[in-house]
XYZ file of C-alpha atoms in Angstrom:
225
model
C -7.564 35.884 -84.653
C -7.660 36.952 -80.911
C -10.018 35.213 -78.544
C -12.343 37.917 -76.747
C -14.698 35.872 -75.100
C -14.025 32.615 -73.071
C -17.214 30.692 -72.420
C -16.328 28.164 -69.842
C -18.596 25.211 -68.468
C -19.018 24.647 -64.468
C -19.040 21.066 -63.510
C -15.729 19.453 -63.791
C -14.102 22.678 -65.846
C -14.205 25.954 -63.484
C -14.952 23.918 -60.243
C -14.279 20.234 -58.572
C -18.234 19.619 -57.687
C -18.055 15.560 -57.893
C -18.649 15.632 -53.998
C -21.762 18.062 -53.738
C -23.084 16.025 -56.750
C -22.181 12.551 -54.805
C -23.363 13.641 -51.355
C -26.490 15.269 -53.281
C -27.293 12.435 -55.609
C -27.045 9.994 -52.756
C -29.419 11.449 -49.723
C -31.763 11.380 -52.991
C -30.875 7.987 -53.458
C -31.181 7.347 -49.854
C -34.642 8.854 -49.515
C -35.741 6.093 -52.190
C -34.353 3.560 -50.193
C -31.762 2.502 -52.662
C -28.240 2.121 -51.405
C -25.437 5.097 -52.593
C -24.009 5.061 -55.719
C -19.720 5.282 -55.505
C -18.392 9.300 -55.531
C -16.443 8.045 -58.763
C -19.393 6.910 -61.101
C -21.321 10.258 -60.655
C -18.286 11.616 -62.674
C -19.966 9.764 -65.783
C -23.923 10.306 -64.656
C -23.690 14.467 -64.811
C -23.615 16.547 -67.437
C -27.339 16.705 -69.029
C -29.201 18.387 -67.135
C -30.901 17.481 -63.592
C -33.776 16.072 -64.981
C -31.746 13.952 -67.147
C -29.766 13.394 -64.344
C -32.719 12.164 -62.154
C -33.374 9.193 -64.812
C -29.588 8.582 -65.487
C -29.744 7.884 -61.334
C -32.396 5.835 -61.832
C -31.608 4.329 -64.483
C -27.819 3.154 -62.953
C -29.090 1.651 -59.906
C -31.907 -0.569 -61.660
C -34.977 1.404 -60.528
C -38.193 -0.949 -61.182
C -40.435 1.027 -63.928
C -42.054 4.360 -63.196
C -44.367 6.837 -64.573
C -44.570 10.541 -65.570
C -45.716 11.859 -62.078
C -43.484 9.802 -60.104
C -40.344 12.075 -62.266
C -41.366 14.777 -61.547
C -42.184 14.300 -58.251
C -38.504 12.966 -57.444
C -37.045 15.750 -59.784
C -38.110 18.300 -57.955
C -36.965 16.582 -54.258
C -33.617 16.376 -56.045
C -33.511 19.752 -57.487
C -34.635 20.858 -53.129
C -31.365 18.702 -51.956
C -29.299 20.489 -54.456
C -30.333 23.983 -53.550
C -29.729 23.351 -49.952
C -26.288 21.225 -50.649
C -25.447 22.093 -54.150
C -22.212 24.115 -52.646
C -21.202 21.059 -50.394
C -16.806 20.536 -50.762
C -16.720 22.193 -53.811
C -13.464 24.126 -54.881
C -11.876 25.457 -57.935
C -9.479 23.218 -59.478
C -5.634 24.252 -58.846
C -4.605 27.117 -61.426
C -8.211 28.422 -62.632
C -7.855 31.213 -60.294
C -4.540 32.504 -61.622
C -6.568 31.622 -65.134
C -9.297 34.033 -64.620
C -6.994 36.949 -63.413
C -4.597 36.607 -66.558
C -8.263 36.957 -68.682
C -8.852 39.861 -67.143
C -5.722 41.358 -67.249
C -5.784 40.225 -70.978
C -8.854 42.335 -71.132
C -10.668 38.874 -72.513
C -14.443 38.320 -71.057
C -15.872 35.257 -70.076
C -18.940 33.462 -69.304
C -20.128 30.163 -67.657
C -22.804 28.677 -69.675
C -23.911 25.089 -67.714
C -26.430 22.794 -67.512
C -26.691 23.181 -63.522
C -30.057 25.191 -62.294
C -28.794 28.357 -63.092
C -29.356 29.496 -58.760
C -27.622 26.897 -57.878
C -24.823 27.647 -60.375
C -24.451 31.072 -58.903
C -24.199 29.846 -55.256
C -21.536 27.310 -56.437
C -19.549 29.514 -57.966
C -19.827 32.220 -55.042
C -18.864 29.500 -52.388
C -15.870 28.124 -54.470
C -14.107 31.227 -55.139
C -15.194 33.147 -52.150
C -12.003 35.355 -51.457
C -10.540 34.994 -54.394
C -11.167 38.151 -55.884
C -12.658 36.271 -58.876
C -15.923 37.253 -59.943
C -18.951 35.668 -62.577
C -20.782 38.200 -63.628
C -22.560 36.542 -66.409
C -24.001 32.837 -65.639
C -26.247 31.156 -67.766
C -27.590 27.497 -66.431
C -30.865 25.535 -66.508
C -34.193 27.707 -65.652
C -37.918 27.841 -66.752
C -38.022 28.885 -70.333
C -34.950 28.144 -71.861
C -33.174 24.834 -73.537
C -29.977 23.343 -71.722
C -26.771 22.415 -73.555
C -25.675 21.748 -76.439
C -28.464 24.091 -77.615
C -26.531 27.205 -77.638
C -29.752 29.924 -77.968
C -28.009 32.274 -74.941
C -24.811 31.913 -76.194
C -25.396 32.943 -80.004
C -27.550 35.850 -78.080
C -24.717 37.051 -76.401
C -22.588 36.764 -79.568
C -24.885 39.115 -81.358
C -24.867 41.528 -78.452
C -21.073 42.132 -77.970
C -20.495 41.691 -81.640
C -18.369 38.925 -81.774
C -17.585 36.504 -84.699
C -17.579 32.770 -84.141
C -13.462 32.479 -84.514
C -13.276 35.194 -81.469
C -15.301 33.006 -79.486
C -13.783 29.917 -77.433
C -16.033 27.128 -75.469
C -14.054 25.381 -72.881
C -15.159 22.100 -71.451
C -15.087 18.590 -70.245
C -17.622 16.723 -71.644
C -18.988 15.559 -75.222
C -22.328 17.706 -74.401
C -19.738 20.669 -74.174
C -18.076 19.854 -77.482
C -21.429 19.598 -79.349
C -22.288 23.064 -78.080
C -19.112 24.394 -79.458
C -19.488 23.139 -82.662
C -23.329 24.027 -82.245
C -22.073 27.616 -82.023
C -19.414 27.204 -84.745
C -16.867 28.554 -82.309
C -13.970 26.377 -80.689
C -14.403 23.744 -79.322
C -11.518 23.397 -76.112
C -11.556 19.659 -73.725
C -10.061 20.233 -70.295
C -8.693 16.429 -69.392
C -8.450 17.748 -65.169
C -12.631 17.202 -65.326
C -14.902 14.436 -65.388
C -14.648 12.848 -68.348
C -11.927 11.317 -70.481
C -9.699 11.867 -73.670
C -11.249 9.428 -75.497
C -14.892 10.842 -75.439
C -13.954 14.328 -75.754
C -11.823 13.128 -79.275
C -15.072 11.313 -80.687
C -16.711 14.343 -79.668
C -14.570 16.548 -82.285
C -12.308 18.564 -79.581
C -10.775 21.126 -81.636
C -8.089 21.158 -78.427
C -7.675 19.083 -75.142
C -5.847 20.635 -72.730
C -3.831 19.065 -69.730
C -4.148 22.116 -67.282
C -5.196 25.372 -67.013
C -1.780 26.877 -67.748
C -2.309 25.308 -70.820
C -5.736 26.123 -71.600
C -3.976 29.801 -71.084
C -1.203 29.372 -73.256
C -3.491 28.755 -75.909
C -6.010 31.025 -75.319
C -3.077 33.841 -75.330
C -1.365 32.561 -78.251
C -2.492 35.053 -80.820
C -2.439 38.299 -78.365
């Protein structure tokens, strides 16, 4: 059956963010008086949320106990840093813009559903494919009210709206959180290996296909058209 809806994930699928999250993650880090973490490990401490994030952090760098009000506290000075450097270095990765277009011209829709704060999501997404032509007019991410990934509320919503069947519906990602919402959804579940995680975890995760670029996330997307 033809794919008519592509729902992709942000971080480390539609766009490189590892150094806003880095630079981000570390003035947080910084304002705590703890020392930065390496650009490389935040690839494994994103992916759940911020507020999950925020304890990940916390948790990585050996953080002596806390309490309730001290999260939230901290939360919310790293959710400020990211609004005012969320769109630091980031870029699409090579061939998602040539992706997009053939999706359009393919008359196939897509989506970005993401764990990010869903503002910050849109700025990201402005900034890294600012004259580009590319556009993302649908964005779901983390705000008050509704339940991050891999609960897939929004996306089952949107479903039901446009009328589409699970087997018409493809979620593309790099992480296990991104695979669970797939299968969550009962639609397919796609691992990009150019992201932030490995093939390893997206394979115990239940991938129903990794792909090596997007050329080849296109290929298969097109396959049935």
């Amino acid at each position: 059956m033809k794919y008519k809806l592509i729902s992709f994930d942000l971080d480390g699928t539609l766009v490189n963010t590892l150094p806003s999250l880095a630079y981000v993650g570390n003035l947080w880090l910084q304002g705590l008086g703890v020392k930065p973490v390496a650009p490389a490990d935040y690839a494994f401490l994103v992916g759940r949320g911020s507020k999950n994030h925020v304890i990940d952090l916390l948790k990585y760098v050996d953080y002596p106990p806390y309490d309730a009000e001290f999260l939230q506290v901290q939360w919310q000075r790293y959710i400020e840093l990211l609004k005012n450097n969320g769109t630091y270095q980031v870029q699409p990765y090579p061939g998602l813009v040539e992706l997009l277009e053939n999706l359009k011209k393919a008359d196939i829709s897509y989506i970005v559903y993401t764990n990010k704060k869903e503002t910050v999501a849109a700025r990201v997404l402005q900034a890294a494919y600012a004259g580009t032509g590319i556009d993302f007019p649908t964005i779901y991410g983390d705000k008050p009210g509704n339940i991050i990934k891999p609960d897939v509320t929004r996306l089952l919503a949107y479903m039901k709206e446009h009328r589409l069947s699970p087997a018409e519906v493809m979620h593309v990602g790099d992480t296990n959180v991104d695979m669970q919402t797939a299968h969550n959804a009962k639609v397919t579940a796609t691992g990009v290996l150019w992201g932030f995680r490995d093939k390893a975890e997206l394979q115990a995760a239940g991938a129903d296909y990794l792909v090596q670029t997007p050329a080849e996330l296109q290929r298969l997307i097109l396959q049935n058209i």
